[in-house]
Short mmCIF file of C-alpha atoms in Angstrom, two decimals:
data_model
loop_
_atom_site.label_atom_id
_atom_site.label_comp_id
_atom_site.label_asym_id
_atom_site.label_seq_id
_atom_site.Cartn_x
_atom_site.Cartn_y
_atom_site.Cartn_z
CA MET A 1 -5.66 -4.89 48.50
CA GLY A 2 -6.22 -1.64 46.61
CA LEU A 3 -5.22 0.39 49.66
CA GLY A 4 -2.11 -1.74 50.15
CA LEU A 5 -0.94 -1.35 46.56
CA ALA A 6 -1.60 2.39 46.58
CA PHE A 7 0.35 2.83 49.79
CA ALA A 8 3.15 0.63 48.45
CA ALA A 9 3.41 2.93 45.44
CA LEU A 10 3.67 5.94 47.75
CA VAL A 11 6.38 4.21 49.79
CA PHE A 12 8.34 3.44 46.63
CA ILE A 13 8.02 7.03 45.40
CA LEU A 14 9.22 8.29 48.79
CA GLY A 15 12.25 6.00 48.67
CA ALA A 16 13.07 6.86 45.07
CA SER A 17 12.80 10.59 45.85
CA ILE A 18 15.25 10.13 48.72
CA GLY A 19 17.49 8.31 46.25
CA SER A 20 17.35 11.33 43.95
CA PHE A 21 18.60 13.51 46.81
CA LEU A 22 21.28 10.95 47.64
CA ASN A 23 22.64 11.30 44.12
CA VAL A 24 23.31 14.95 44.93
CA VAL A 25 24.95 14.01 48.24
CA ILE A 26 27.09 11.31 46.63
CA TYR A 27 28.36 13.67 43.95
CA ARG A 28 28.79 16.89 45.91
CA LEU A 29 29.63 16.03 49.52
CA PRO A 30 33.10 14.52 48.91
CA ALA A 31 34.01 17.46 46.70
CA GLY A 32 33.11 19.97 49.40
CA LEU A 33 30.21 21.39 47.38
CA SER A 34 26.86 22.54 48.75
CA ILE A 35 24.15 19.89 48.61
CA VAL A 36 21.48 22.62 48.58
CA ARG A 37 22.61 25.07 45.89
CA PRO A 38 22.66 25.30 42.96
CA ALA A 39 19.72 23.24 41.78
CA SER A 40 20.43 20.06 39.84
CA ARG A 41 22.16 20.82 36.56
CA CYS A 42 24.24 19.17 33.88
CA PRO A 43 27.86 19.23 35.10
CA ALA A 44 29.08 19.52 31.52
CA CYS A 45 27.06 22.46 30.17
CA GLU A 46 25.57 23.64 33.52
CA THR A 47 22.05 23.74 32.11
CA PRO A 48 19.49 23.36 34.94
CA ILE A 49 17.62 20.07 34.88
CA ARG A 50 13.95 20.58 34.05
CA ALA A 51 11.38 19.56 36.64
CA ARG A 52 9.98 16.71 34.56
CA HIS A 53 13.47 15.32 34.10
CA ASN A 54 14.00 15.29 37.86
CA VAL A 55 11.31 12.66 38.37
CA PRO A 56 13.09 9.69 40.00
CA VAL A 57 13.96 6.86 37.59
CA LEU A 58 11.54 8.09 34.92
CA GLY A 59 13.51 11.29 34.34
CA TRP A 60 16.64 9.37 33.32
CA LEU A 61 14.55 7.11 31.07
CA MET A 62 12.89 10.10 29.39
CA LEU A 63 16.31 11.62 28.74
CA ARG A 64 17.58 8.26 27.48
CA GLY A 65 20.64 8.73 29.63
CA ARG A 66 21.75 12.00 28.03
CA CYS A 67 21.55 15.70 28.86
CA ALA A 68 18.65 17.32 27.01
CA ALA A 69 20.77 20.40 26.25
CA CYS A 70 24.25 19.17 25.29
CA GLY A 71 23.74 15.44 24.85
CA VAL A 72 26.51 14.37 27.25
CA ALA A 73 25.99 10.88 28.65
CA ILE A 74 24.55 10.62 32.16
CA SER A 75 25.40 7.48 34.09
CA ALA A 76 22.65 4.94 34.64
CA ARG A 77 23.74 4.92 38.26
CA TYR A 78 21.54 7.94 38.91
CA ALA A 79 18.45 5.86 38.12
CA LEU A 80 19.86 2.77 39.85
CA VAL A 81 20.37 4.64 43.15
CA GLU A 82 16.80 5.95 42.96
CA LEU A 83 15.46 2.49 42.12
CA ALA A 84 17.48 0.89 44.91
CA MET A 85 16.16 3.32 47.52
CA GLY A 86 12.61 2.75 46.31
CA VAL A 87 13.00 -1.01 46.66
CA LEU A 88 14.70 -0.67 50.07
CA ALA A 89 11.88 1.55 51.31
CA LEU A 90 9.33 -1.05 50.20
CA ALA A 91 11.29 -3.88 51.81
CA LEU A 92 11.65 -1.99 55.09
CA PHE A 93 7.98 -1.07 55.26
CA ALA A 94 6.92 -4.63 54.44
CA ASP A 95 9.23 -5.93 57.16
CA LEU A 96 7.90 -3.57 59.83
CA SER A 97 4.23 -3.90 58.85
CA GLY A 98 4.22 -7.62 58.16
CA GLY A 99 3.23 -7.07 54.54
CA LEU A 100 1.14 -4.58 52.58
CA LEU A 101 -0.83 -1.93 54.45
CA THR A 102 -4.39 -2.84 55.37
CA ALA A 103 -7.23 -0.64 56.61
CA GLU A 104 -7.08 -2.43 59.96
CA LEU A 105 -3.39 -1.66 60.39
CA LEU A 106 -3.84 1.96 59.30
CA VAL A 107 -6.44 2.68 61.98
CA SER A 108 -4.59 0.65 64.62
CA PRO A 109 -3.41 2.74 67.59
CA ASP A 110 -0.01 1.06 67.28
CA PHE A 111 0.54 2.01 63.62
CA LEU A 112 2.47 5.20 64.32
CA LEU A 113 4.52 3.71 67.15
CA ASP A 114 5.31 0.30 65.67
CA VAL A 115 5.32 0.91 61.91
CA ALA A 116 5.33 4.49 60.65
CA GLY A 117 7.75 5.91 63.21
CA PRO A 118 10.33 3.11 62.98
CA PHE A 119 10.00 3.18 59.18
CA VAL A 120 11.03 6.83 59.01
CA VAL A 121 13.86 6.29 61.51
CA TYR A 122 15.40 3.25 59.85
CA LEU A 123 14.86 4.57 56.33
CA THR A 124 17.23 7.35 57.36
CA PHE A 125 19.78 4.68 58.33
CA LEU A 126 19.40 2.93 54.97
CA ALA A 127 19.81 6.21 53.11
CA GLY A 128 23.06 6.91 54.94
CA LEU A 129 24.38 3.45 54.08
CA VAL A 130 23.58 3.90 50.39
CA ALA A 131 25.31 7.30 50.30
CA ILE A 132 28.40 5.92 52.05
CA THR A 133 28.50 2.95 49.68
CA PHE A 134 28.76 4.97 46.49
CA ILE A 135 31.02 7.66 47.93
CA ASP A 136 33.43 4.96 49.09
CA LEU A 137 33.29 3.22 45.71
CA ASP A 138 34.12 6.49 43.93
CA TRP A 139 36.59 8.17 46.25
CA PHE A 140 37.83 5.44 48.62
CA ILE A 141 36.73 7.64 51.53
CA ILE A 142 33.93 7.57 54.08
CA PRO A 143 32.98 11.16 54.98
CA ASP A 144 33.10 11.78 58.72
CA GLY A 145 30.07 13.99 58.21
CA LEU A 146 28.04 10.86 57.48
CA SER A 147 29.63 8.23 59.72
CA LEU A 148 30.27 10.11 62.98
CA PRO A 149 26.78 11.67 63.43
CA ALA A 150 25.28 8.25 62.70
CA ILE A 151 26.67 6.92 66.00
CA PRO A 152 24.69 9.22 68.37
CA LEU A 153 21.73 9.07 65.99
CA GLY A 154 21.78 5.29 66.29
CA LEU A 155 21.70 5.59 70.08
CA LEU A 156 18.72 7.94 69.83
CA ALA A 157 17.03 5.56 67.39
CA SER A 158 17.25 2.77 69.95
CA PHE A 159 15.12 4.87 72.32
CA ALA A 160 12.65 6.04 69.68
CA ALA A 161 12.22 2.96 67.51
CA GLY A 162 14.55 0.21 68.68
CA HIS A 163 11.62 -1.87 69.95
CA ALA A 164 10.55 -2.46 66.35
CA VAL A 165 13.82 -4.20 65.47
CA GLY A 166 14.68 -5.67 68.87
CA VAL A 167 17.44 -3.21 69.83
CA THR A 168 17.58 -1.67 73.30
CA TRP A 169 19.65 1.35 74.24
CA VAL A 170 22.07 -0.98 76.05
CA ASP A 171 22.45 -3.10 72.90
CA SER A 172 23.05 0.09 70.92
CA LEU A 173 25.64 1.46 73.32
CA ILE A 174 27.57 -1.81 73.45
CA GLY A 175 27.26 -2.16 69.68
CA ALA A 176 28.74 1.28 69.03
CA ALA A 177 31.70 0.64 71.33
CA ALA A 178 32.29 -2.92 70.13
CA GLY A 179 31.90 -2.07 66.45
CA ALA A 180 34.40 0.75 66.56
CA GLY A 181 36.71 -1.16 68.90
CA VAL A 182 36.93 -4.30 66.77
CA ILE A 183 38.04 -2.46 63.64
CA LEU A 184 40.42 -0.24 65.58
CA ALA A 185 42.01 -3.34 67.11
CA VAL A 186 42.41 -4.89 63.65
CA ILE A 187 43.94 -1.70 62.25
CA LEU A 188 46.38 -1.31 65.15
CA GLY A 189 47.26 -5.00 65.27
CA TYR A 190 47.89 -5.25 61.55
CA GLY A 191 49.95 -2.09 61.63
CA LEU A 192 52.12 -3.39 64.47
CA LEU A 193 52.68 -6.74 62.75
CA THR A 194 53.33 -5.52 59.22
CA GLY A 195 54.18 -1.85 59.53
CA ARG A 196 51.45 -1.10 56.98
CA GLU A 197 47.91 0.19 57.15
CA GLY A 198 45.59 -2.74 56.53
CA MET A 199 42.23 -0.95 56.70
CA GLY A 200 41.02 2.56 56.13
CA GLY A 201 40.31 4.89 59.02
CA GLY A 202 36.69 5.28 57.97
CA ASP A 203 35.80 1.64 58.60
CA TRP A 204 35.87 1.77 62.40
CA LYS A 205 33.56 4.78 62.47
CA LEU A 206 31.14 3.11 60.06
CA LEU A 207 31.06 -0.16 62.02
CA GLY A 208 30.58 1.83 65.23
CA ALA A 209 27.56 3.47 63.61
CA ILE A 210 26.24 0.11 62.40
CA GLY A 211 26.61 -1.30 65.91
CA ALA A 212 24.71 1.67 67.32
CA TRP A 213 21.81 1.14 64.92
CA LEU A 214 21.65 -2.67 64.90
CA GLY A 215 22.95 -3.47 68.38
CA TRP A 216 25.92 -5.61 69.27
CA GLN A 217 24.03 -8.75 68.23
CA GLY A 218 24.28 -7.76 64.57
CA LEU A 219 28.05 -7.23 64.54
CA PRO A 220 29.19 -10.87 64.11
CA PHE A 221 27.01 -11.31 61.03
CA VAL A 222 27.91 -7.92 59.57
CA LEU A 223 31.65 -8.52 59.91
CA PHE A 224 31.46 -12.09 58.59
CA ALA A 225 29.12 -11.34 55.69
CA ALA A 226 31.02 -8.18 54.70
CA SER A 227 34.33 -10.05 54.68
CA ILE A 228 33.03 -13.02 52.67
CA GLN A 229 31.21 -10.85 50.13
CA GLY A 230 34.17 -8.49 49.80
CA ILE A 231 36.67 -11.30 49.25
CA ALA A 232 34.35 -13.09 46.81
CA LEU A 233 33.79 -10.01 44.66
CA THR A 234 37.49 -9.17 44.66
CA LEU A 235 38.38 -12.71 43.56
CA ILE A 236 35.78 -12.59 40.80
CA LEU A 237 36.47 -9.09 39.48
CA GLY A 238 40.13 -8.68 40.45
CA ARG A 239 41.60 -5.42 39.20
CA ALA A 240 38.29 -4.44 37.68
CA PHE A 241 37.22 -3.71 41.26
CA ALA A 242 40.37 -3.50 43.42
CA VAL A 243 43.23 -1.08 42.76
CA SER A 244 46.91 -1.13 43.55
CA GLU A 245 47.02 2.61 44.36
CA LEU A 246 44.31 4.82 45.80
CA PRO A 247 42.97 7.26 43.20
CA PRO A 248 43.84 10.94 43.67
CA ASP A 249 40.49 11.85 42.11
CA PRO A 250 37.08 10.08 42.17
CA ALA A 251 37.34 6.62 40.64
CA GLY A 252 34.07 6.90 38.78
CA ASP A 253 32.69 10.38 37.99
CA LEU A 254 29.07 10.24 36.91
CA VAL A 255 29.91 12.61 34.07
CA ALA A 256 33.17 13.87 32.68
CA GLU A 257 33.80 16.88 34.92
CA PRO A 258 36.93 17.80 36.90
CA VAL A 259 36.36 17.53 40.64
CA PRO A 260 38.42 19.14 43.44
CA ASP A 261 41.04 17.04 45.21
CA PRO A 262 39.19 15.32 48.12
CA ALA A 263 42.14 15.78 50.47
CA ALA A 264 41.86 19.53 50.10
CA ALA A 265 38.14 19.94 49.56
CA ALA A 266 36.81 17.55 52.18
CA PRO A 267 38.92 17.65 55.35
CA ASP A 268 36.22 15.77 57.29
CA ALA A 269 36.54 12.69 55.09
CA THR A 270 38.60 9.72 56.18
CA ALA A 271 40.48 7.64 53.61
CA ASP A 272 39.03 4.17 53.48
CA ALA A 273 40.61 1.16 51.81
CA THR A 274 41.21 -2.38 52.92
CA ARG A 275 44.32 -4.10 51.63
CA PHE A 276 43.72 -7.46 49.96
CA GLY A 277 47.25 -8.66 49.28
CA GLN A 278 48.73 -5.78 47.32
CA LEU A 279 45.32 -4.59 46.15
CA ALA A 280 43.14 -2.00 47.90
CA ILE A 281 39.37 -2.43 48.05
CA PRO A 282 36.74 -0.16 49.58
CA PHE A 283 35.38 -2.14 52.54
CA GLY A 284 32.64 0.35 53.44
CA PRO A 285 30.21 -0.86 50.75
CA PHE A 286 30.41 -4.42 52.06
CA LEU A 287 29.84 -3.33 55.65
CA ALA A 288 26.85 -1.32 54.44
CA LEU A 289 25.49 -4.23 52.39
CA ALA A 290 25.80 -6.64 55.30
CA ALA A 291 24.10 -4.12 57.62
CA ILE A 292 21.19 -3.80 55.17
CA GLU A 293 20.93 -7.58 54.94
CA TYR A 294 20.86 -7.91 58.72
CA LEU A 295 18.25 -5.17 59.19
CA LEU A 296 15.86 -6.64 56.63
CA PHE A 297 16.41 -10.32 57.50
CA ARG A 298 17.30 -10.03 61.18
CA GLU A 299 14.73 -12.54 62.42
CA GLU A 300 15.83 -15.20 59.96
CA ILE A 301 19.52 -14.53 60.68
CA ARG A 302 19.01 -14.59 64.45
CA GLY A 303 17.03 -17.80 64.18
CA PHE A 304 19.67 -19.44 62.02
CA LEU A 305 22.49 -18.41 64.33
CA ALA A 306 20.58 -19.57 67.40
CA SER A 307 19.95 -22.95 65.79
CA ALA A 308 23.56 -23.27 64.70
CA LEU A 309 24.87 -22.43 68.15
CA SER A 310 22.44 -24.74 69.93
CA PHE A 311 23.30 -27.54 67.51
CA GLY A 312 26.98 -26.98 68.20
#
């Protein structure tokens, strides 16, 4: 048990550290800024963040949500992204390993092939989904630099680690084509019927990537769950979540700092908004959420769907 808890702590720290990097990606990538340089700093006073304050989750708590130099408020979302990635890493590892790590599993010849390797591969997928979620929430765009490479990477993942989640390369290939094709058909059909754009151009690329990673079998659940959860949240929050016009600047800067116009600074980003009546909502976060749900609960979901279909 001691080994399992110690390894679980390491897995959480790994996930939270990835979350810390994702905060940089979420903030800088849409603005066309380097994600490598400069080092993390306060956007208000540009004071570099000290090493001890860069510790995931704990750094924000030590600072009490404010810059140590100028006192400007720092959004709690920094810590929440780090915490979320830590929890997702734990959930993924537990799913692939069947629970906490044991000495028997660690020395098993199948550990690298069936647990460690797939964990690294699919943790990358989860990280991309988290980054896309918050970028879409802020800017109403899904950067092509994240969504398009995820499609061939998903195909490669099916060869390297697909056996761990029940996805073959054929499933992946069909999933990529079907995922992108379904959303494209909806966009084109809605446009022909109404003369308006009903969904953002980033959605079809994202669903194509999700299909590549999860296989075509995951697409019905992802589309259904994303739609239901998106509609439910929009009905509950209304204009607190949806907008009538797409924002020209990020909808939620983490700190009060002017950011370049995304249309000029990020030409590889595709505007993404789904029209709900006269309101626009970012659909990418709900596709990402449903994909995460399917990945972590795929056996239960597949079993439920199989039972429902056989009963019908």
